[in-house]
Structures are given as C-alpha cells and as structure tokens.
Short mmCIF file of C-alpha atoms and ligand atoms in Angstrom, two decimals:
data_model
loop_
_atom_site.label_atom_id
_atom_site.label_comp_id
_atom_site.label_asym_id
_atom_site.label_seq_id
_atom_site.Cartn_x
_atom_site.Cartn_y
_atom_site.Cartn_z
CA UNK A 1 64.82 -246.10 -46.04
CA UNK A 2 67.41 -244.20 -43.99
CA UNK A 3 70.90 -245.67 -43.83
CA UNK A 4 71.82 -246.59 -40.26
CA UNK A 5 73.91 -249.73 -40.56
CA UNK A 6 77.58 -250.18 -41.40
CA UNK A 7 79.46 -253.42 -41.91
CA UNK A 8 83.16 -253.28 -41.14
CA UNK A 9 85.18 -256.28 -42.31
CA UNK A 10 88.13 -256.74 -39.92
CA UNK A 11 88.88 -260.47 -40.11
CA UNK A 12 91.88 -260.34 -42.48
CA UNK A 13 95.30 -261.56 -41.33
CA UNK A 14 97.24 -258.41 -42.17
CA UNK A 15 100.06 -260.47 -43.65
CA UNK A 16 101.62 -257.48 -45.39
CA UNK A 17 102.31 -255.98 -41.97
CA UNK A 18 104.01 -258.94 -40.30
CA UNK A 19 105.56 -259.25 -37.78
CA UNK A 20 103.70 -256.19 -36.42
CA UNK A 21 100.34 -257.90 -36.85
CA UNK A 22 101.28 -261.30 -35.41
CA UNK A 23 99.27 -260.70 -32.25
CA UNK A 24 97.86 -257.18 -32.82
CA UNK A 25 95.04 -256.87 -35.36
CA UNK A 26 96.09 -254.35 -38.00
CA UNK A 27 92.86 -252.46 -37.33
CA UNK A 28 94.11 -251.76 -33.80
CA UNK A 29 97.45 -250.32 -34.87
CA UNK A 30 97.87 -246.76 -33.65
CA UNK A 31 97.28 -243.80 -35.94
CA UNK A 32 98.19 -240.84 -33.80
CA UNK A 33 96.63 -241.45 -30.40
CA UNK A 34 93.88 -243.87 -31.45
CA UNK A 35 93.69 -247.23 -33.16
CA UNK A 36 92.85 -247.15 -36.88
CA UNK A 37 89.46 -248.73 -36.30
CA UNK A 38 88.40 -246.15 -33.75
CA UNK A 39 88.99 -243.44 -36.37
CA UNK A 40 86.88 -245.48 -38.83
CA UNK A 41 84.09 -245.96 -36.27
CA UNK A 42 84.07 -242.24 -35.44
CA UNK A 43 83.88 -241.38 -39.15
CA UNK A 44 80.84 -243.65 -39.54
CA UNK A 45 79.17 -242.31 -36.39
CA UNK A 46 79.71 -238.75 -37.62
CA UNK A 47 77.93 -239.76 -40.84
CA UNK A 48 74.93 -240.85 -38.75
CA UNK A 49 75.55 -244.61 -38.84
CA UNK A 50 74.88 -245.97 -35.36
CA UNK A 51 74.48 -249.71 -35.96
CA UNK A 52 77.96 -251.07 -36.52
CA UNK A 53 78.64 -254.67 -37.44
CA UNK A 54 82.23 -255.86 -37.24
CA UNK A 55 82.99 -258.99 -39.24
CA UNK A 56 85.80 -260.46 -37.24
CA UNK A 57 87.61 -263.71 -36.49
CA UNK A 58 88.37 -265.59 -33.28
CA UNK A 59 91.98 -264.44 -33.10
CA UNK A 60 90.87 -260.80 -33.13
CA UNK A 61 88.91 -260.67 -29.87
CA UNK A 62 90.92 -257.57 -28.86
CA UNK A 63 88.70 -255.63 -31.29
CA UNK A 64 85.57 -256.47 -29.31
CA UNK A 65 87.33 -255.54 -26.08
CA UNK A 66 88.35 -252.14 -27.45
CA UNK A 67 84.76 -251.20 -28.25
CA UNK A 68 83.22 -252.54 -25.00
CA UNK A 69 83.16 -250.57 -21.79
CA UNK A 70 85.69 -251.52 -19.14
CA UNK A 71 83.85 -250.43 -15.99
CA UNK A 72 86.65 -251.53 -13.63
CA UNK A 73 89.18 -249.35 -15.47
CA UNK A 74 86.69 -246.47 -15.61
CA UNK A 75 86.12 -246.73 -11.85
CA UNK A 76 89.86 -246.78 -11.20
CA UNK A 77 90.39 -243.64 -13.30
CA UNK A 78 87.43 -241.93 -11.66
CA UNK A 79 88.68 -242.52 -8.13
CA UNK A 80 92.18 -241.40 -9.12
CA UNK A 81 90.68 -238.17 -10.48
CA UNK A 82 92.02 -238.89 -13.99
CA UNK A 83 89.19 -237.12 -15.79
CA UNK A 84 91.01 -236.65 -19.09
CA UNK A 85 91.89 -240.33 -19.36
CA UNK A 86 88.34 -241.25 -18.35
CA UNK A 87 86.97 -238.97 -21.07
CA UNK A 88 89.24 -240.65 -23.64
CA UNK A 89 87.31 -243.89 -23.04
CA UNK A 90 83.86 -242.38 -23.57
CA UNK A 91 83.79 -243.55 -27.23
CA UNK A 92 83.01 -247.09 -26.00
CA UNK A 93 79.79 -245.93 -24.40
CA UNK A 94 78.80 -243.71 -27.34
CA UNK A 95 75.25 -244.04 -28.57
CA UNK A 96 75.94 -246.83 -31.05
CA UNK A 97 75.12 -250.49 -31.08
CA UNK A 98 78.00 -252.81 -31.92
CA UNK A 99 77.31 -256.22 -33.45
CA UNK A 100 79.83 -258.93 -34.18
CA UNK A 101 79.69 -261.53 -36.93
CA UNK A 102 82.35 -264.19 -37.25
CA UNK A 103 84.10 -265.01 -40.50
CA UNK A 104 85.33 -268.54 -39.85
CA UNK A 105 87.30 -268.94 -43.06
CA UNK A 106 89.24 -266.27 -44.91
CA UNK A 107 87.48 -266.48 -48.25
CA UNK A 108 87.72 -262.86 -49.28
CA UNK A 109 85.99 -259.50 -48.87
CA UNK A 110 82.75 -260.62 -50.54
CA UNK A 111 82.52 -263.59 -48.19
CA UNK A 112 83.22 -261.36 -45.16
CA UNK A 113 80.32 -259.08 -46.09
CA UNK A 114 78.06 -262.11 -46.59
CA UNK A 115 78.82 -263.17 -42.99
CA UNK A 116 76.93 -260.05 -41.81
CA UNK A 117 73.76 -260.94 -43.73
CA UNK A 118 71.62 -262.03 -40.76
CA UNK A 119 72.53 -258.99 -38.67
CA UNK A 120 71.96 -256.51 -41.51
CA UNK A 121 68.64 -258.05 -42.58
CA UNK A 122 66.50 -256.06 -44.96
CA UNK A 123 68.05 -252.59 -44.89
CA UNK A 124 70.61 -250.65 -46.93
CA UNK A 125 74.06 -250.60 -45.39
CA UNK A 126 77.49 -249.03 -45.74
CA UNK A 127 80.51 -251.28 -46.06
CA UNK A 128 83.60 -249.60 -44.59
CA UNK A 129 86.94 -251.36 -44.82
CA UNK A 130 88.41 -251.35 -41.33
CA UNK A 131 91.96 -250.60 -42.45
CA UNK A 132 91.25 -247.37 -44.31
CA UNK A 133 90.37 -243.88 -43.13
CA UNK A 134 88.65 -241.57 -45.53
CA UNK A 135 87.99 -237.94 -45.83
CA UNK A 136 88.97 -234.37 -45.89
CA UNK A 137 92.66 -233.89 -45.35
CA UNK A 138 93.32 -230.27 -46.08
CA UNK A 139 96.87 -229.33 -45.32
CA UNK A 140 99.02 -226.27 -45.74
CA UNK A 141 97.60 -222.83 -46.40
CA UNK A 142 94.06 -224.06 -46.93
CA UNK A 143 93.59 -224.55 -43.22
CA UNK A 144 96.36 -222.59 -41.62
CA UNK A 145 98.90 -225.36 -41.58
CA UNK A 146 96.58 -227.54 -39.52
CA UNK A 147 95.62 -230.96 -40.73
CA UNK A 148 91.93 -231.56 -40.31
CA UNK A 149 92.02 -235.31 -40.76
CA UNK A 150 91.82 -235.92 -37.05
CA UNK A 151 88.28 -234.66 -36.91
CA UNK A 152 85.71 -237.31 -37.59
CA UNK A 153 83.28 -234.61 -38.78
CA UNK A 154 85.64 -233.76 -41.64
CA UNK A 155 86.31 -237.36 -42.44
CA UNK A 156 82.58 -238.14 -42.63
CA UNK A 157 82.15 -235.86 -45.66
CA UNK A 158 82.54 -238.71 -48.16
CA UNK A 159 80.12 -241.12 -46.43
CA UNK A 160 77.59 -238.32 -46.06
CA UNK A 161 77.85 -237.52 -49.77
CA UNK A 162 77.43 -241.21 -50.66
CA UNK A 163 74.31 -241.41 -48.48
CA UNK A 164 72.91 -238.27 -50.11
CA UNK A 165 73.52 -239.64 -53.61
CA UNK A 166 71.94 -242.96 -52.57
CA UNK A 167 68.85 -241.30 -51.09
CA UNK A 168 68.35 -239.05 -54.12
CA UNK A 169 68.67 -241.76 -56.75
CA UNK A 170 67.28 -245.19 -57.38
CA UNK A 171 70.75 -246.70 -57.12
CA UNK A 172 71.23 -250.28 -55.93
CA UNK A 173 74.74 -249.44 -54.79
CA UNK A 174 76.98 -246.38 -54.44
CA UNK A 175 80.75 -246.84 -54.31
CA UNK A 176 83.54 -244.38 -53.53
CA UNK A 177 86.39 -243.99 -56.02
CA UNK A 178 89.77 -242.31 -56.09
CA UNK A 179 91.93 -241.78 -59.13
CA UNK A 180 95.20 -243.71 -59.00
CA UNK A 181 98.26 -243.74 -61.21
CA UNK A 182 98.31 -246.32 -63.99
CA UNK A 183 100.96 -248.51 -62.36
CA UNK A 184 98.73 -248.93 -59.29
CA UNK A 185 95.54 -250.13 -60.99
CA UNK A 186 96.47 -253.75 -60.27
CA UNK A 187 96.00 -253.14 -56.52
CA UNK A 188 92.34 -252.11 -56.72
CA UNK A 189 88.87 -252.71 -58.05
CA UNK A 190 88.70 -250.51 -61.16
CA UNK A 191 85.60 -248.83 -62.63
CA UNK A 192 84.32 -248.95 -66.18
CA UNK A 193 82.36 -245.71 -66.53
CA UNK A 194 79.30 -245.19 -68.67
CA UNK A 195 79.74 -242.19 -70.98
CA UNK A 196 78.34 -238.86 -69.83
CA UNK A 197 80.31 -238.16 -66.68
CA UNK A 198 81.55 -234.62 -66.40
CA UNK A 199 84.51 -234.01 -64.11
CA UNK A 200 83.23 -232.37 -60.93
CA UNK A 201 79.82 -234.10 -60.93
CA UNK A 202 78.89 -235.74 -57.64
CA UNK A 203 78.51 -239.20 -59.16
CA UNK A 204 78.97 -241.30 -62.29
CA UNK A 205 77.16 -244.36 -63.64
CA UNK A 206 79.09 -247.59 -63.70
CA UNK A 207 79.10 -249.93 -66.66
CA UNK A 208 81.25 -252.43 -64.80
CA UNK A 209 83.99 -253.18 -62.32
CA UNK A 210 87.09 -255.30 -62.56
CA UNK A 211 89.13 -256.49 -59.60
CA UNK A 212 92.87 -255.77 -59.78
CA UNK A 213 93.29 -255.65 -63.59
CA UNK A 214 96.60 -255.44 -65.39
CA UNK A 215 97.59 -252.01 -66.68
CA UNK A 216 96.58 -253.08 -70.20
CA UNK A 217 93.16 -254.36 -69.10
CA UNK A 218 92.25 -251.47 -66.80
CA UNK A 219 89.11 -249.72 -68.08
CA UNK A 220 89.94 -246.49 -66.19
CA UNK A 221 92.07 -245.17 -63.34
CA UNK A 222 89.14 -244.86 -60.94
CA UNK A 223 89.86 -247.24 -58.04
CA UNK A 224 87.32 -248.47 -55.47
CA UNK A 225 88.19 -246.62 -52.29
CA UNK A 226 87.12 -248.58 -49.22
CA UNK A 227 83.49 -247.42 -48.85
CA UNK A 228 80.42 -249.01 -50.47
CA UNK A 229 76.74 -248.42 -49.86
CA UNK A 230 74.49 -251.31 -50.89
CA UNK A 231 70.92 -252.42 -50.84
CA UNK A 232 70.47 -255.80 -49.13
CA UNK A 233 69.94 -257.43 -52.57
CA UNK A 234 73.75 -257.59 -52.80
CA UNK A 235 73.67 -260.58 -50.41
CA UNK A 236 71.85 -262.66 -53.06
CA UNK A 237 74.63 -261.89 -55.50
CA UNK A 238 77.38 -262.56 -52.97
CA UNK A 239 75.82 -265.93 -52.10
CA UNK A 240 76.21 -267.08 -55.71
CA UNK A 241 79.53 -265.43 -56.54
CA UNK A 242 82.25 -268.01 -57.21
CA UNK A 243 85.87 -267.40 -56.13
CA UNK A 244 87.50 -264.84 -58.43
CA UNK A 245 90.77 -262.90 -58.28
CA UNK A 246 93.22 -264.59 -55.89
CA UNK A 247 90.78 -267.49 -55.36
CA UNK A 248 88.64 -265.22 -53.12
CA UNK A 249 84.97 -264.29 -53.24
CA UNK A 250 85.13 -260.72 -54.48
CA UNK A 251 82.61 -257.98 -53.67
CA UNK A 252 83.58 -256.45 -57.02
CA UNK A 253 82.35 -259.58 -58.86
CA UNK A 254 79.02 -259.53 -57.02
CA UNK A 255 78.57 -255.86 -57.96
CA UNK A 256 79.41 -256.70 -61.58
CA UNK A 257 76.66 -259.39 -61.60
CA UNK A 258 74.25 -256.82 -60.15
CA UNK A 259 75.12 -254.45 -63.03
CA UNK A 260 74.77 -257.30 -65.56
CA UNK A 261 71.23 -257.86 -64.25
CA UNK A 262 70.35 -254.23 -64.93
CA UNK A 263 71.15 -252.93 -61.42
CA UNK A 264 72.11 -249.26 -61.11
CA UNK A 265 75.49 -248.72 -59.49
CA UNK A 266 76.89 -245.22 -59.02
CA UNK A 267 80.43 -244.09 -58.30
CA UNK A 268 81.17 -241.15 -56.02
CA UNK A 269 84.65 -239.74 -56.66
CA UNK A 270 86.77 -238.37 -53.84
CA UNK A 271 87.06 -234.58 -53.99
CA UNK A 272 90.35 -232.74 -54.22
CA UNK A 273 90.95 -232.31 -50.50
CA UNK A 274 89.76 -235.83 -49.68
CA UNK A 275 92.06 -238.76 -49.46
CA UNK A 276 92.32 -242.28 -48.24
CA UNK A 277 94.64 -243.19 -45.38
CA UNK A 278 95.52 -246.81 -45.89
CA UNK A 279 97.01 -249.14 -43.33
CA UNK A 280 97.47 -252.15 -45.60
CA UNK A 281 101.24 -252.06 -45.95
CA UNK A 282 104.20 -250.47 -44.18
CA UNK A 283 104.69 -247.60 -46.61
CA UNK A 284 101.10 -246.38 -46.38
CA UNK A 285 100.89 -247.12 -42.66
CA UNK A 286 103.95 -244.96 -41.96
CA UNK A 287 102.56 -242.19 -44.17
CA UNK A 288 99.20 -242.26 -42.36
CA UNK A 289 100.86 -242.37 -38.94
CA UNK A 290 103.10 -239.40 -39.68
CA UNK A 291 100.23 -237.34 -41.05
CA UNK A 292 97.98 -237.99 -38.07
CA UNK A 293 100.76 -237.56 -35.51
CA UNK A 294 101.52 -234.15 -37.02
CA UNK A 295 97.84 -233.27 -36.64
CA UNK A 296 97.76 -234.13 -32.95
CA UNK A 297 96.40 -231.11 -31.04
CA UNK A 298 98.83 -231.64 -28.17
CA UNK A 299 101.96 -233.08 -29.73
CA UNK A 300 101.55 -232.12 -33.40
CA UNK A 301 103.56 -228.91 -33.10
CA UNK A 302 106.54 -230.51 -31.32
CA UNK A 303 106.42 -233.44 -33.76
CA UNK A 304 106.51 -230.98 -36.67
CA UNK A 305 109.56 -229.28 -35.19
CA UNK A 306 111.31 -232.60 -34.61
CA UNK A 307 110.56 -233.73 -38.12
CA UNK A 308 111.83 -230.47 -39.58
CA UNK A 309 115.06 -230.87 -37.63
CA UNK A 310 115.49 -234.48 -38.68
CA UNK A 311 114.99 -233.56 -42.31
CA UNK A 312 117.42 -230.64 -42.12
CA UNK A 313 120.04 -232.83 -40.40
CA UNK A 314 119.50 -235.46 -43.02
CA UNK A 315 119.99 -232.92 -45.82
CA UNK A 316 123.24 -231.72 -44.23
CA UNK A 317 124.60 -235.26 -44.07
CA UNK A 318 123.83 -236.08 -47.68
C1 G1P B 401 89.79 -254.34 -51.57
C2 G1P B 401 88.85 -254.48 -52.75
C3 G1P B 401 89.31 -253.56 -53.91
C4 G1P B 401 89.42 -252.14 -53.41
C5 G1P B 401 90.40 -252.09 -52.19
C6 G1P B 401 90.51 -250.68 -51.59
O1 G1P B 401 91.05 -254.89 -51.93
O2 G1P B 401 88.78 -255.84 -53.16
O3 G1P B 401 88.37 -253.64 -54.96
O4 G1P B 401 89.88 -251.28 -54.43
O5 G1P B 401 89.94 -252.98 -51.17
O6 G1P B 401 89.30 -250.21 -51.15
P1 G1P B 401 92.19 -255.29 -50.84
O7 G1P B 401 92.91 -254.03 -50.52
O8 G1P B 401 91.46 -255.87 -49.67
O9 G1P B 401 93.06 -256.28 -51.55
#
C-alpha cells in the first residue's frame, strides 16, 4: 500500500525554549523566512505525502491558522498588486489535506501518535517530529558554497529513501538514524543492531531500541532521528505501552514490543551530506537559524558578509 499519510506531533510545550515559546509554538519559530513546521510540511509533501495529520493541543491553535487559507489577506494583497507576498502564501492552498487531532494531556510522544489513530485508520504512515528538519545539507565546495537545505526537494531525500526501503521489504517499521557522539546518547532513542550491517548499506535490522540510555547502557551510537514509518499495527502496541522513560508513553517502547513479538524493524542511516536541524533547545535552534538564513536566496549573501565581518571583528578584539 502506498504511503500517503504523515503524522506530525506538535503538542509539546517547548519548555527548553522558554520564554520564547510562552505564546508562540516552537514549531512556528522562524527558520530563515519560514516557520519550522512549514519546512517540515514541505519536506513531507516533496516526498509525496499529501495527507498530513497534526497532533496538536488547544493552546497551539496558531498552527492550524498558519496552514489554513486566509482569503481576506489574499484579497488584500491581490488588490494591492503584491504578487510576491501573495505567492508566499500559496503553500496553504497546496494540494494536501490537513487533519488535526488533539492531544489533551501531555503523556509523551507515543501517546501523541496514538491520538492520530482514528484519522490514520488502516494505512502505513510516516511520523515526522514537527521540531526537526531533515535532509541534504551540502555546504562548501560540494555545491558551490550554496547551502541546499532550503529546498524541500533536497530535504525529502531521507523520507523518500525510507519509503523505498519500506516498499521493498516486509518491514513493520522503518526508522531514520544518525550517529551521535557517546556523550549525547542519553538524549535519544538508541538502536541495538542485529549483526550483518555493512557501513554504506541502505538499511540495517534492529534487534532493539532503548530510550535515552546512559553512556554505559547504550547499545550503539545510532540515534533515532525524528522520522519513523510504521504500519498501523503500531497503534495496538502504543495502546498497551505503559509509561516509560520520564513517566511518558514512549514510541521507542512500543517499537521494542513490536520487535519482541517478531516484528521486523529496519533502520535507515542518514547519509554523509544529510543532517538533522533541531529546534528543541537554544543552541540547536540558533545553529539551524544561522544555517538557513545563510542559505536565503535573497539575503544569504549579505548575511554571509555580515557574519564574516562580525567574526573578524571578534577575532581582532580577542
Ligand atoms: C524523541 C524520541 C527519541 C528520538 C528524538 C529525536 O525524543 O523519544 O527517541 O531520538 O525524539 O528524534 P525527544 O527529543 O522528544 O525527547
């Protein structure tokens, strides 16, 4: 069955980004000229996913407004002859269907995904964390000093590869992974690999998954990287998963139960030029913002010059 549906959990409080996220959902923070979530949506659309289910909460109604058409504003721009601005709003009318599911209580990522069960129904679906952009981020000589991360087509490469692996295997789930340094394993879901994986292969078989292990307990340095593709059977597992790490219902634990029952779960590693732009904390948000601002087709060049000057001035002072 072709993969058409994506579930995007966006109900979290964004506490690590306070006070910035007091009234602005972290998924609507700007990355270059667009909110984070618009980049994520464009990545998914470019991968062919046109049914998009946001799992949101009451306090985040601005998310629904961003992805709905505002005909009054469009009319105003049209009559003022502001074609460019009008064009910048065309994403809201793009040929996708947006669904909204409410997560009433913050009980974790697994619970958020479970909230989309009725809308997803009986079809495979991608889970895309709404605070992370994925994809091809070639910089420097490889692409003439231009950063390609702004282009959804480039950023869709990972999701497309996951879909291909899913369609050409009998996998129950396919998960994306990036390698992280040992001191960071306690921030992620970490893979236990079955033997046989050769570096460079498109996918590896998973023997298990552990959510945010200690350095000593980490079975590898492959960290779950914000994209999962699952058959609908995962809902059964989520429904009976008790609270785990941090007292939350973890998607990782449901996937582990699926593996324990003989389910086939594959890992798709990020390729060299691919990376994950995270917006979960200030350090990674700043890094993502800078990288995307520098890639802006209109203001990237002047931003690069400014940054160069600031860095040179800074060097002189120190
Ligand atoms: C979640 C998942 C974790 C995964 C991470 C990044 O954690 O629970 O397994 O590695 O996203 O994709 P969070 O960042 O929400 O704490």
